[in-house]
Structures are given as C-alpha cells and as structure tokens.
Coordinates of C-alpha atoms in Angstrom, one line a residue:
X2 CA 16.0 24.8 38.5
X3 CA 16.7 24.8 42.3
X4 CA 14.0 26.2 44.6
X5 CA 14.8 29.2 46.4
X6 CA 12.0 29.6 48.6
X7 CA 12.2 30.7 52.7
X8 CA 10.3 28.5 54.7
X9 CA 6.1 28.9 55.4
X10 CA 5.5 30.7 58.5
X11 CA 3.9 27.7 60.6
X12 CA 0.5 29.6 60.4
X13 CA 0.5 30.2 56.5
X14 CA 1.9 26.2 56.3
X15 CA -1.4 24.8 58.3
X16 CA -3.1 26.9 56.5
X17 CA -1.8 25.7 53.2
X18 CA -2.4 21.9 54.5
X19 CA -6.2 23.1 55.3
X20 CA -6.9 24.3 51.7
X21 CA -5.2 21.1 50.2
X22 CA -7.7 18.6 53.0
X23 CA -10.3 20.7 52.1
X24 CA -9.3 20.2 48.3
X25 CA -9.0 16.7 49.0
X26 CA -12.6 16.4 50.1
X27 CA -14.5 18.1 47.7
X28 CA -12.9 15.5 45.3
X29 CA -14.0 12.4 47.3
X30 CA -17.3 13.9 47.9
X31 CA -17.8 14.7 44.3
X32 CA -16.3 11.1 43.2
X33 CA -18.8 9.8 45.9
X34 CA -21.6 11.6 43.8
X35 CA -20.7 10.0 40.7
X36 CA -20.0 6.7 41.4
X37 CA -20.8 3.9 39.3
X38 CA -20.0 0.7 37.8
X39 CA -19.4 0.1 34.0
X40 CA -19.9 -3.3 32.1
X41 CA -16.9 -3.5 30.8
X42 CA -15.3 -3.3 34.6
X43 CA -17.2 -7.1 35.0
X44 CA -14.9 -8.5 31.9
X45 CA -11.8 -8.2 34.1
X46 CA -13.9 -9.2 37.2
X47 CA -14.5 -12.7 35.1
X48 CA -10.9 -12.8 34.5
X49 CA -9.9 -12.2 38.2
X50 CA -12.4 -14.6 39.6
X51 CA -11.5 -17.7 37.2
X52 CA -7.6 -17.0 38.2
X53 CA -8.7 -16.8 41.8
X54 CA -10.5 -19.9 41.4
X55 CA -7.5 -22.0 39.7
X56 CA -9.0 -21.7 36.5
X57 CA -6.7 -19.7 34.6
X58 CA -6.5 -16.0 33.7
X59 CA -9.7 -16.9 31.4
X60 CA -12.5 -15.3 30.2
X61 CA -14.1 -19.2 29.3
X62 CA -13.2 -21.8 31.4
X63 CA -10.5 -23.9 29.1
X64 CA -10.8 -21.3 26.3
X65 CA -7.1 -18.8 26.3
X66 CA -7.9 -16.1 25.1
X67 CA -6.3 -12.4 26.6
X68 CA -9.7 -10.1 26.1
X69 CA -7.9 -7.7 28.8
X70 CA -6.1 -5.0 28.5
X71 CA -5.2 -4.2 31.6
X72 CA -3.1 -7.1 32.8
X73 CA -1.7 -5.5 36.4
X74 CA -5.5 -4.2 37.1
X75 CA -6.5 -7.8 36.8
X76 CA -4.4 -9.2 38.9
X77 CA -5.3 -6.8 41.5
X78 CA -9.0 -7.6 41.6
X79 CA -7.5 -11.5 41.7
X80 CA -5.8 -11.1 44.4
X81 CA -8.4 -9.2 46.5
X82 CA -11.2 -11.6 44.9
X83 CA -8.9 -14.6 46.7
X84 CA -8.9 -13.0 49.4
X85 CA -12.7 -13.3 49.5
X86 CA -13.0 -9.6 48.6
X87 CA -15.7 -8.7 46.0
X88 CA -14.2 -7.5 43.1
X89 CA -16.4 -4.2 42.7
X90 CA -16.2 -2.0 45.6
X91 CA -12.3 -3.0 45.7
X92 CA -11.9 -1.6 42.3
X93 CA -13.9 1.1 42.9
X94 CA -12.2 1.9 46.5
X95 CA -8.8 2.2 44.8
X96 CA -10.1 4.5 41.7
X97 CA -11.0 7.5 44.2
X98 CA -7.9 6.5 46.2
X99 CA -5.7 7.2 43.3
X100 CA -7.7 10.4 42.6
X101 CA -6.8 11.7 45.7
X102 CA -3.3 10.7 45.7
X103 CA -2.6 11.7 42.1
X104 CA -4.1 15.4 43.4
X105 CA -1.7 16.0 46.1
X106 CA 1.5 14.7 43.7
X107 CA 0.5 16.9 41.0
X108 CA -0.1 20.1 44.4
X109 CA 3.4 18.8 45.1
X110 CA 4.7 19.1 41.2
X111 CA 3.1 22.7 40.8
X112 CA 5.6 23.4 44.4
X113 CA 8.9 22.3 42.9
X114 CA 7.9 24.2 39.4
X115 CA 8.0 27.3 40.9
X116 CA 4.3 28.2 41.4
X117 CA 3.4 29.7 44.7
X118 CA 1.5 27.5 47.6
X119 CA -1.9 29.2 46.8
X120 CA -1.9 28.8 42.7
X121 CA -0.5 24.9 43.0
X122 CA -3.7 24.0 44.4
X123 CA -5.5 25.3 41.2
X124 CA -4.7 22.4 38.6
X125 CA -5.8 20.2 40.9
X126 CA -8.9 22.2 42.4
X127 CA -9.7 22.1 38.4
X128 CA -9.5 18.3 38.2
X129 CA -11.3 18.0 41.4
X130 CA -14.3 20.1 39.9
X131 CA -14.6 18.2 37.1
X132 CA -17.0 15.8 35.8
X133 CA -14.7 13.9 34.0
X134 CA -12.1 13.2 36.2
X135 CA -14.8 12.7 39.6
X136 CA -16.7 9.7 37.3
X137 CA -13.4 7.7 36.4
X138 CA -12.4 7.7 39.9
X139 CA -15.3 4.6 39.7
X140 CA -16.5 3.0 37.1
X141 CA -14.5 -0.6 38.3
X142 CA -11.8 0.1 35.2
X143 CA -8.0 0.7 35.7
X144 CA -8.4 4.3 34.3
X145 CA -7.8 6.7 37.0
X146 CA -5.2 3.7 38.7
X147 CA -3.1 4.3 35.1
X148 CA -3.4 8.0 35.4
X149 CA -2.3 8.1 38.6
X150 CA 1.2 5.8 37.6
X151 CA 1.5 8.3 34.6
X152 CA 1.5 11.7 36.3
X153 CA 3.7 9.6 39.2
X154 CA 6.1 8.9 36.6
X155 CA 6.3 12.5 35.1
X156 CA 6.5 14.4 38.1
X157 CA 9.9 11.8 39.6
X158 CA 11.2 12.3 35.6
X159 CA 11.0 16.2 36.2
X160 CA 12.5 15.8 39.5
X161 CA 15.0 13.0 38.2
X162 CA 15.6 15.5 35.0
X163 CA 16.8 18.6 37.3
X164 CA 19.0 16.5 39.6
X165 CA 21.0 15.6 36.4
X166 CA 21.6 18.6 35.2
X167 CA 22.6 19.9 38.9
X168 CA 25.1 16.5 39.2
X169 CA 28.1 17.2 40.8
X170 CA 31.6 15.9 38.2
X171 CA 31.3 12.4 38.8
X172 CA 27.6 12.4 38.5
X173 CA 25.6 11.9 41.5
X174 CA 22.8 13.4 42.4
X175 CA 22.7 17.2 43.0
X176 CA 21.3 18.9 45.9
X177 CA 17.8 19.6 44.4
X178 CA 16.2 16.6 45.7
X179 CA 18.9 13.8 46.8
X180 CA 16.2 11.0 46.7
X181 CA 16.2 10.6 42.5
X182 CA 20.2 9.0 42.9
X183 CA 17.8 5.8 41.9
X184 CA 15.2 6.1 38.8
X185 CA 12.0 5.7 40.4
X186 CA 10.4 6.5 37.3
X187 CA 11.1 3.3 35.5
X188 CA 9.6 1.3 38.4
X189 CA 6.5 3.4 38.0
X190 CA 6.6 3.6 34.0
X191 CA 6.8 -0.1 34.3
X192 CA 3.6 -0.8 36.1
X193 CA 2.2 1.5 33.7
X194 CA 3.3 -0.9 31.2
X195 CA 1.8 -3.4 32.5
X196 CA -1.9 -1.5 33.6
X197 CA -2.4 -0.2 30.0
X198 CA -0.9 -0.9 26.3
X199 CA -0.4 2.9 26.3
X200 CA 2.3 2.6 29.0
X201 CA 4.2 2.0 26.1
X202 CA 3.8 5.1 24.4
X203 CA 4.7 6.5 27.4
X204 CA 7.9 4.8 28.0
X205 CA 8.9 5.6 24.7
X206 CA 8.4 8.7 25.0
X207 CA 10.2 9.2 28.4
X208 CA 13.2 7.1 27.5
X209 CA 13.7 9.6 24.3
X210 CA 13.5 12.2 27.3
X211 CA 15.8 10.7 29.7
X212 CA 18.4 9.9 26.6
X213 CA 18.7 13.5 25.6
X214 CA 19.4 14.5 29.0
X215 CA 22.1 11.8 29.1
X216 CA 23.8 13.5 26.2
X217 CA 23.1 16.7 27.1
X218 CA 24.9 16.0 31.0
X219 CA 28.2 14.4 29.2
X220 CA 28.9 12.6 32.7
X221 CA 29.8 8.5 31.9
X222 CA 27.4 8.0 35.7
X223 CA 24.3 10.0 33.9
X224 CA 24.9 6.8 31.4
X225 CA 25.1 4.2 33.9
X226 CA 21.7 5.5 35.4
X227 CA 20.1 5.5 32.0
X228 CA 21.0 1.9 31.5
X229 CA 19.6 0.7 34.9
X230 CA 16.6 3.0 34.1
X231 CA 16.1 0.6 30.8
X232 CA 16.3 -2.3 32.9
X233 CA 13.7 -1.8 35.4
X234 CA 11.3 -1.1 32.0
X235 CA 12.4 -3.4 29.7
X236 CA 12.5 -6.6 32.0
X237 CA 8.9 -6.6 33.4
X238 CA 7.6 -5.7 29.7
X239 CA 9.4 -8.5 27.8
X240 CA 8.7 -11.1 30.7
X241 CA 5.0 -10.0 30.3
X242 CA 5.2 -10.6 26.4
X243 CA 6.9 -13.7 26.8
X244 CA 4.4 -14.9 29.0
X245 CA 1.1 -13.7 26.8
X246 CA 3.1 -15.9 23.8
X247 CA 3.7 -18.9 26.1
X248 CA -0.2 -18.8 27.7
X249 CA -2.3 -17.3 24.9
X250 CA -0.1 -18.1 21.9
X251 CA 0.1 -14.5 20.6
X252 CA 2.0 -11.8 20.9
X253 CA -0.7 -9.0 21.0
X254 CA -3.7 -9.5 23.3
X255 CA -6.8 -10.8 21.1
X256 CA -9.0 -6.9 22.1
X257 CA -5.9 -5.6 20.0
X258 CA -7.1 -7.5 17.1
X259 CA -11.4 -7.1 18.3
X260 CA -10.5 -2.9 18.4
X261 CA -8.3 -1.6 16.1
X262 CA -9.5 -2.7 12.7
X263 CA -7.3 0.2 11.5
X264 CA -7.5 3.9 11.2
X265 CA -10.7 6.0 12.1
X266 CA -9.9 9.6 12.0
X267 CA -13.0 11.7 11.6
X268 CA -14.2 10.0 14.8
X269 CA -10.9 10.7 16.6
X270 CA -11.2 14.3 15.3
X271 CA -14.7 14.0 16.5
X272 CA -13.9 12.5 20.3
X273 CA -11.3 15.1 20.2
X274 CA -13.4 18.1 19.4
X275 CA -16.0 17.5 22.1
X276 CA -13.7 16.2 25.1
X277 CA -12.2 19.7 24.2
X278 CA -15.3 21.9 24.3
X279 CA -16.6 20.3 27.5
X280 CA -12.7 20.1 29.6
X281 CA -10.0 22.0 27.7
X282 CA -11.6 24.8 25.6
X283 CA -13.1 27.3 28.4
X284 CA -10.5 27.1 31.0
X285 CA -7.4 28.0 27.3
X286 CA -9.8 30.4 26.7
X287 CA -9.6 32.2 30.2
X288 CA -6.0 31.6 30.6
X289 CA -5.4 33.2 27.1
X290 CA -7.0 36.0 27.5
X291 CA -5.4 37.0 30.8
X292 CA -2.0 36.3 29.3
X293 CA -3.1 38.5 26.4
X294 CA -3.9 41.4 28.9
X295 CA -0.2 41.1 30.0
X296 CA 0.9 40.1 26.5
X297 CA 4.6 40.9 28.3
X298 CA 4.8 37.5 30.2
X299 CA 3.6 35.3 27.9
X300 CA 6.9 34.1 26.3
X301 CA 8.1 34.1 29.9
X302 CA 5.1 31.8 31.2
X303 CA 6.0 29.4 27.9
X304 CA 9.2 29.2 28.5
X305 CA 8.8 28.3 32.2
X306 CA 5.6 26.0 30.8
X307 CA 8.0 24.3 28.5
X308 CA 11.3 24.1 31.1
X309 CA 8.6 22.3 33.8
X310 CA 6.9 19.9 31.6
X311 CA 8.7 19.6 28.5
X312 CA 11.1 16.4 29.2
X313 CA 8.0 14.2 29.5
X314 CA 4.2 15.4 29.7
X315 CA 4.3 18.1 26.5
X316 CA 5.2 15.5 24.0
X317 CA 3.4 12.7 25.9
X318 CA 0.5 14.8 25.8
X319 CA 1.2 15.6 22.0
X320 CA 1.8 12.2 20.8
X321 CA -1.4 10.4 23.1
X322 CA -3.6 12.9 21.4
X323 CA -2.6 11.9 18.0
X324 CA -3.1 8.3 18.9
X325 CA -6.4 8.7 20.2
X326 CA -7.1 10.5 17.1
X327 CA -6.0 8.3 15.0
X328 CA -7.9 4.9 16.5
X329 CA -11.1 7.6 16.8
X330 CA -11.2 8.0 20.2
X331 CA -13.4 5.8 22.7
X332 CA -17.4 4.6 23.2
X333 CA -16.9 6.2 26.5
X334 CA -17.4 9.8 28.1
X335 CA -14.1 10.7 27.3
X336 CA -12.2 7.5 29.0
X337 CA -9.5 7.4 26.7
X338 CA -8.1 11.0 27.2
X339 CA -8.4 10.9 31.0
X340 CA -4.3 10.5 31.3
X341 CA -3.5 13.5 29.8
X342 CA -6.2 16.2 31.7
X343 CA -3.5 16.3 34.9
X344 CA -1.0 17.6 32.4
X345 CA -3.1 19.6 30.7
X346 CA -4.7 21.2 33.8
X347 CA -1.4 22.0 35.5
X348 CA 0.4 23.7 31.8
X349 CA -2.5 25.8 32.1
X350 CA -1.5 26.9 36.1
X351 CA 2.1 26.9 34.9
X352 CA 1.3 29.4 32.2
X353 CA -1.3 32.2 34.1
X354 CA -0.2 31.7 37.6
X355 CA 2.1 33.6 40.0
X356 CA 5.5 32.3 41.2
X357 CA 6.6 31.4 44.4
X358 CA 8.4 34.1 46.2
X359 CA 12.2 34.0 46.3
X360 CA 11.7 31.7 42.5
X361 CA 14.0 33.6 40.0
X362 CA 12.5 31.6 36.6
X363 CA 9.6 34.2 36.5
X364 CA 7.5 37.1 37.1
X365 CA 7.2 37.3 41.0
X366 CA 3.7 37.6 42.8
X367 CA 4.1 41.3 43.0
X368 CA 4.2 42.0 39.0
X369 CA 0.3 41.7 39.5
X370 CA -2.7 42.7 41.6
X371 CA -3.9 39.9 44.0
X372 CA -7.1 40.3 42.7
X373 CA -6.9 39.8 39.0
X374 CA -4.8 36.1 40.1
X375 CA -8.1 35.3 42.1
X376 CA -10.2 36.4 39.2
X377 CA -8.5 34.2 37.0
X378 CA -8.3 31.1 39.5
X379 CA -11.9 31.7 39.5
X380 CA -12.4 31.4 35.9
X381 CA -10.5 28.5 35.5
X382 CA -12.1 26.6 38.0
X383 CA -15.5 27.3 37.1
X384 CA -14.4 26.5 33.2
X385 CA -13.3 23.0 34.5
X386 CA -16.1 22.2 36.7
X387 CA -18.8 23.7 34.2
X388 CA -20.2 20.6 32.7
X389 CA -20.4 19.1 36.2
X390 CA -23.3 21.2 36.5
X391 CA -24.2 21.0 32.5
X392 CA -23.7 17.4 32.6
X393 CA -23.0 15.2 29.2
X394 CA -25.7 14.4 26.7
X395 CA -25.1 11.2 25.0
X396 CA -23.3 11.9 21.1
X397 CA -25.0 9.2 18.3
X398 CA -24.2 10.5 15.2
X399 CA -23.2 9.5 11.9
X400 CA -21.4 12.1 9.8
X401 CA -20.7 12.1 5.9
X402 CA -17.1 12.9 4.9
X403 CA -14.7 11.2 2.3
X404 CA -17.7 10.0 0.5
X405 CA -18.0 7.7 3.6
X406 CA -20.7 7.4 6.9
X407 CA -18.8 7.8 10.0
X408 CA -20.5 6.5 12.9
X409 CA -19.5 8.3 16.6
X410 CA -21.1 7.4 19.5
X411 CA -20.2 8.7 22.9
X412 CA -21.9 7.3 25.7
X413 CA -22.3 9.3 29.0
X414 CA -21.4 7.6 32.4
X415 CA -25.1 8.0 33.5
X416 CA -26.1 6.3 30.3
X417 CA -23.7 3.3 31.3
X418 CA -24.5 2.8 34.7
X419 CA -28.2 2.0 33.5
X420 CA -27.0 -0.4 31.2
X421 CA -25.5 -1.9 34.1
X422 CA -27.5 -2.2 35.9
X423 CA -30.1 -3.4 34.0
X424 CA -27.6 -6.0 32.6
X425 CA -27.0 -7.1 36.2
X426 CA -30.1 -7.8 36.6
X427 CA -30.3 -10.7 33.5
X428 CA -27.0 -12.1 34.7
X429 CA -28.5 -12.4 37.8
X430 CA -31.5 -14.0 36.2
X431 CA -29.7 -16.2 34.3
X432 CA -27.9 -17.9 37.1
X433 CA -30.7 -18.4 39.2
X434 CA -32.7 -20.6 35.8
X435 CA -30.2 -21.6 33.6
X436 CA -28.3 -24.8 33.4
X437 CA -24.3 -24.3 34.3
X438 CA -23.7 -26.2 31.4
X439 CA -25.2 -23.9 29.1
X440 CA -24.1 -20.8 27.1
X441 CA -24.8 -17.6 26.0
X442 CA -24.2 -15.1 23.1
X443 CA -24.3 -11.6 24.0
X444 CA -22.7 -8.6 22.3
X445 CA -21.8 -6.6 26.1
X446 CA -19.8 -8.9 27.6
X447 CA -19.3 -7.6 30.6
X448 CA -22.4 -7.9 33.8
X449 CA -24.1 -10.3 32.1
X450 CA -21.4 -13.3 31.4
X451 CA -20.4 -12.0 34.9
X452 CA -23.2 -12.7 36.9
X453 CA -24.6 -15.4 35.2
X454 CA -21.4 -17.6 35.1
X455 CA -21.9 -18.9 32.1
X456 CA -19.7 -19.8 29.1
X457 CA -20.5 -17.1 27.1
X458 CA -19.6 -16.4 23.2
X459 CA -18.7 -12.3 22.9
X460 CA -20.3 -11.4 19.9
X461 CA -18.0 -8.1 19.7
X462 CA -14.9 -10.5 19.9
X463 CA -13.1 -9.0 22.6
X464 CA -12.7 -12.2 24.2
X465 CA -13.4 -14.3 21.2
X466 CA -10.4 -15.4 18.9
X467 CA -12.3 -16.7 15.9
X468 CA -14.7 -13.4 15.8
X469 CA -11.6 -10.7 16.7
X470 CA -10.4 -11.7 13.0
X471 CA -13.4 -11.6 11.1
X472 CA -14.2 -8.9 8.8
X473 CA -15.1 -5.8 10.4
X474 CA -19.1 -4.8 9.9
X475 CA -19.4 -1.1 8.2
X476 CA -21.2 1.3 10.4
X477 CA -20.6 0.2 13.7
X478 CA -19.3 2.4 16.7
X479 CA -15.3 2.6 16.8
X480 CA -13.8 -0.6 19.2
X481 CA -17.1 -2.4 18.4
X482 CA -17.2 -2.8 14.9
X483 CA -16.8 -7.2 14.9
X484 CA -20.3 -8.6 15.0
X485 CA -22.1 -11.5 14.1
X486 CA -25.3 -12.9 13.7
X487 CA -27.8 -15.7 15.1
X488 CA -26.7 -18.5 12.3
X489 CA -23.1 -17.8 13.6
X490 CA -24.2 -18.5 17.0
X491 CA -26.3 -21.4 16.5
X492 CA -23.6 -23.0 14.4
X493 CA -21.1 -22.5 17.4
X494 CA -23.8 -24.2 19.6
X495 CA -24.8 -21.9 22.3
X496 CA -27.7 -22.3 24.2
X497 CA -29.4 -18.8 24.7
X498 CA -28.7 -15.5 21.8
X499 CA -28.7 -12.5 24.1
X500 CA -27.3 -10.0 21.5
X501 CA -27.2 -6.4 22.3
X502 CA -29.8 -7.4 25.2
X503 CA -34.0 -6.3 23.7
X504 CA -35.2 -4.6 26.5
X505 CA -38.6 -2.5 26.8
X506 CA -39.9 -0.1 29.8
X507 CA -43.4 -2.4 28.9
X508 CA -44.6 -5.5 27.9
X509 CA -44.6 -5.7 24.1
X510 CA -47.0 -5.7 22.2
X511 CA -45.7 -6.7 19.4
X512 CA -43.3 -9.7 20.8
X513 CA -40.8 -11.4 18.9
X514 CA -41.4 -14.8 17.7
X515 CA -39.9 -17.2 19.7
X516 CA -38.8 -15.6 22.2
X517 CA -38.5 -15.5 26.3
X518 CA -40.3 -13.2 28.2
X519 CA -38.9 -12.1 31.6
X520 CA -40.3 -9.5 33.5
X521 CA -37.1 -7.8 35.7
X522 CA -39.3 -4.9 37.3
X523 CA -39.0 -2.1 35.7
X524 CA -38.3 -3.3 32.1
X525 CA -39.2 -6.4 30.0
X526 CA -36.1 -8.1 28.7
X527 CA -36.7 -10.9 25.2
X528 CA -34.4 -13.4 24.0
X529 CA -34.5 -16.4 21.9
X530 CA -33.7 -19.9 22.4
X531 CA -31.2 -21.9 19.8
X532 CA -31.0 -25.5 21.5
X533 CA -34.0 -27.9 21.9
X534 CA -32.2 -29.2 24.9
X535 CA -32.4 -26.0 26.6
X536 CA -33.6 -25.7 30.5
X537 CA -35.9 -22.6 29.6
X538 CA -38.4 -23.1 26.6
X539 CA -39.1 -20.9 23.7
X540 CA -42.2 -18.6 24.0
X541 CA -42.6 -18.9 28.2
X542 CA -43.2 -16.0 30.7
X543 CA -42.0 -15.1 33.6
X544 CA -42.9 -12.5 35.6
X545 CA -41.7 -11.1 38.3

C-alpha cells in the first residue's frame, strides 16, 4: 500500500512532534514511578560480573552451567560491568530507553498503515498509560529490550513486505520506502534470537511470512533476498548453539530443563484470563462497541487490520499466546506476555481509528464526527491505563480441575521489589560475616548469591544441573516446581541453608531450633547452619 498523503502544514507538523514529546514524557515519568529491581535481574548480574572478571560466563566459579536465558542481555551488563559500570542502573537505564524508542517506531508504524497523525499516537499513548508496560521498562531483565527488537522487527517486515510487492521486474525495491533493498529485519530478528528463546518463535514465524511473499512476488531477486534474509538469522543462532554445546555441554540451556517440566494449561488459561481482564479486555470492549455502532466499517477496519499486521504480528501474536498458554504463563505480573501488548494495542487503533487523509484503503476522517473519534481515544486510553490507578493485587490460588490441584501464583511488581530488597539486604549481610569460602543454599537465586558472592547451590535448579533434572515436586508454582530439601543440601556440603529466606516483621517468639538470628531493621531474617566449620555458629544473635 503506498501512502498518498500531502505534506503537514509546518504548524500542524510541530504540533504533531509536541503531542508525540509530550507522549514521550508521560511514559518516562510514569516508568520513573515504577521503577524497580527484580531478583531474578541479579542472576544475569552474577553472570555478567564473573565474565567481566575472567571467570567465565558462570553462575559458580568453575561450575558451567547456562542458568540464563537471555544470552545477548548478559553480555550487555558484562560489558558495561567491565567497564566499571554497575550492572543495575545500566540495565534499568536501557529498559525505559527501549520503551521510549519502541513508542515512537510503533507512532511511526501506525503513519505508514494509513492511520492519521492524531490516532497513531493512540496505541502508544495506551502502552504509555499502562501499568504493565511502565514496570517492565525496569525491573533489571531483558523484557522490554526484547520487545523493543520484536516490534522493530515487525514494523521493517511490514515495510520490507510492501516494497516487495511494489518491486519493479527485476526485483528491486519499489518506491514505498527505498531503504528495505537490504532485510534489516533479520539483523534485528537475530538479536532477538539471541535476547530471548522466544526469538525463535518469532523467526519462524516471520520466515513463514517472508516465504509466502517470495512465492506470491514470482521475481528470482525476491528469492535472492529471502536467502540472504536466512543467513543473517540462521548464522548468529547456530554459532550461538554451537557455542552453548562446546562451553556448557548441552544443547538447551539448563533453566530449559529447571522450567518447563511439561505442559501446564489451566494455569496458562489462568495467566491468560487475568493479563486479559486487566490490559486487553476493556479497551476490545470499547473498540467493539464503536465498531458495532457503525457495524458498516467493520469488515473494512479488519481487512485493513489484517493487510497492516497480518504478515508478522497477527500470527506472532496468535502462536506466542498459545505458547504461554501452554507452559502456564509466568510467576510474574504479566512478564511473559509483554511482547505481544504493542501489537495488540496498535490492531485495536488500526481497527476504530480514522485514516489519514488522501489514504484510499479506508473510510476517510470525514465518514465520522470528530467527536465520537475523541470519545473513543478517550475510552481506550482510560481502558489501558485503568489498573495503573487500580493497581495489581497479588493472585495465590490453587484451583481443582481434571481431578488435579493447580497451583497459580502471580506476583505483583510491588510485591517483588520488597522481596528485593529485603533479599539485598542478607546478601549484603552475608558478605560482610561470612567466609569466601563458604556456601549457601537458597531457593531465590538472584540478590542474595549476588551480593553475597558466595558459591551458592539454587535449590529451584535454574542454575543447578543435578537439581534441573530431578523429579518435579507436585504443587509448586509453574517455572519453580524443582525443589529440594536440607538432607540434599547438607549432603552437597554447603555451609549455610537459606531456602525460600524465613523472614518475620518481629522477633520470633517461637524461634526455630538451631538457627541464626539476624536483625536487618525492619524484619528478622532465621537460617540454619549445616557445617561445624562454619564462621557464624548455630543459635547466635545479631542485632542490628
């Protein structure tokens, strides 16, 4: 589809910039608002800082073992950790810059789909307003960096997808956009790869994309690009494998075999059903109904809906929403679907919003009143942003179906940045009386192996080989359902069992045998000691 629209006036065109600055910063100020760090961020902090160090892309010094899953991310926070860069702010510094830049591609995506200058800012006004999408901007993970290579990707396959079609005989590029002649896409697709295991799904599902619009062109050049599309995917991702098989002697990486202990589809179904009612459901809701009002343009709006989005980010979206169905979702406030809310967001402005002037693929900005378009942009945005203001209440439930107990737990970002930084707060202990040489167990392996430095044994076996293979334990939540017990631990000879860490707002009364006392101000914190060797003693006190 080639863009037929006249040039901005130079006063509507500042304008225009103003609204999508002013965009920009409510997103940074709301990011700003929900900052915070998650334990899990510290496990690829430990990796980055014993590869900075020289020790290998360990979690252990000495012990291989890939409890990562974001390999690129990683070597990220290395490099800016060699640098003598802390990890932290670094990670969190490039999650809001990624928001921001992922806003103004998809503002520039909504442009070359048609939609006018005013209704391309709403998908990403709605992703600005939302709670979701402001939290994983932080959080120290690779989340919103992956996002950000994902929508990327779509929006130079979309562009890379019209320029095809429009290819002149001997297939070059067309005049849409003369900047796709080379597939930009793979290179992004390819860090994707890389960021998250997901990338793959992805790729797939893009290369299936890009290979029906080969046929579909009939031009031997369309081929040619196709095949040097392959390359710049295929190369990086089969040099990465080879390299996890030569360093960590396995093909998959060992949180593969620590997570996915196999199907887990009520909780999926679950996940699903409350990411939906908080980020998806209120804003379809709005948008249906106003397409129902002008029931006329609705097989219009899908068409056009389909046309923009359907080479890539329909079926993406589709097939990711399975798969997180499928492996029952994620512990965290909806982490696991954050790549698809751009996509979803922007179908929804595709579907209800007016077209550019001049576009011919739709219904033009005079088939309806100015003010039912702002009533609607209204709605949507207030739908998006609704549970920033109604916030997320943590989910624990267990729910009976099959003849089986399902256990869901979904824990809110506010939730997690207390256990972090409480669990700072023990590593930090921990390195300031503990021995170097001695070890811990601890079921979050994140802050706490982190801070402390010490060799720690991850009870969860994320970063564990011997524990990722062992039976999984009935009635655990999904991803953290390998667990083992104190004779385990001693028997692997660790100095200190941490376990999921016993912590009390006041000094117990009712204190566990054997155990350490350490008052952290603020909370007590208990744990036991396995090795008579051991620099702190059983039963001792310290306060703060």
């Amino acid at each position: 589809m080639s863009s037929t629209r006249e040039p901005l006036p130079v006063a509507g065109e500042r304008s225009h910039r103003i609204a999508l600055a002013a965009l920009l910063a409510v997103a940074l100020a709301h990011s700003w608002y929900r900052a915070f760090l998650i334990d899990d961020a510290c496990i690829s902090f430990r990796y980055a800082r014993n590869l900075a160090e020289g020790a290998g892309l360990v979690f252990n010094v000495g012990e291989r073992v890939e409890g990562y899953t974001n390999f690129l991310w990683t070597l990220i926070l290395a490099a800016a950790t060699r640098l003598g860069l802390d990890p932290a702010p670094v990670a969190e510094v490039a999650g809001i810059l990624s928001s921001l830049i992922l806003l103004a591609i998809l503002y520039r995506w909504g442009r070359e789909c048609g939609l006018g200058r005013t209704w391309a800012l709403v998908a990403p006004g709605m992703l600005a307003v939302n709670r979701t999408y402001a939290a994983w901007a932080t959080g120290g993970l690779e989340t919103r960096f992956f996002t950000l290579l994902l929508v990327a990707s779509a929006w130079r396959l979309h562009a890379e997808a019209r320029t095809m079609g429009e290819a002149g005989s001997d297939g070059t590029p067309g005049p849409a956009d003369p900047t796709t002649g080379f597939p930009f896409s793979a290179l992004l697709l390819a860090l994707a790869c890389l960021t998250r295991p997901e990338g793959l799904l992805a790729a797939a599902v893009a290369g299936a994309g890009y290979l029906i619009a080969c046929v579909r062109s009939g031009r031997s050049a369309s081929w040619v690009r196709f095949a040097i599309w392959s390359v710049l995917i295929v190369v990086p991702g089969a040099a990465h494998v080879v390299w996890r098989r030569t360093y960590y002697g396995e093909w998959l990486p060992n949180s593969f075999y620590a997570k996915v202990p196999g199907l887990r589809l009520v909780s999926g179904v679950f996940y699903l059903y409350e990411f939906a009612w908080y980020h998806v459901l209120l804003a379809a809701i709005a948008a249906l109904i106003f397409l129902g009002v002008r029931h006329r343009e609705i097989l219009p709006r899908a068409r056009i809906a389909m046309t923009s989005l359907g080479a890539f980010a329909l079926p993406f979206t589709a097939l990711y929403l399975l798969y997180a169905c499928l492996v029952g979702g994620d512990h965290f406030e909806f982490r696991f679907v954050d790549p698809i809310l751009p996509f979803l967001y922007l179908g929804m402005a595709l579907l209800s919003g007016p077209r550019a002037d001049g576009d011919p693929a739709g219904p033009g900005p005079e088939a309806r009143p100015a003010g039912e378009h702002a009533v609607l942009a209204v709605a949507l945005l207030v739908a998006a942003g609704l549970s920033s203001v109604t916030g997320f209440r943590d989910v624990d439930r267990h729910v009976s179906f099959g003849g089986k107990e399902h256990y869901v737990s979904i824990v809110s970002t506010e939730s997690e940045s207390a256990y972090f930084a409480r669990w700072a707060k023990i590593g930090r202990w921990l390195r300031t009386h503990a021995n170097p040489a001695e070890s811990i167990a601890v079921a979050p392996s994140g802050a706490i192996p982190y801070y402390s430095g010490l060799r720690t044994l991850d009870m969860l076996g994320i970063n564990d080989h011997e524990i990722a293979r062992l039976p999984v334990q009935p009635g655990l939540n999904v991803g953290h359902e390998r667990w083992v017990g104190i004779d385990y631990v001693r028997a692997r000879g660790i100095t200190y069992y941490i376990g999921s860490p016993e912590i009390r707002p006041e000094r117990a009364a009712d204190r566990p045998e054997g155990t350490v006392e350490v008052d952290l101000g603020g909370f007590y914190w208990y744990f036991w000691v396995l090795q008579p060797s051991a620099t702190i003693h059983p039963g001792a006190t310290y306060a703060h």
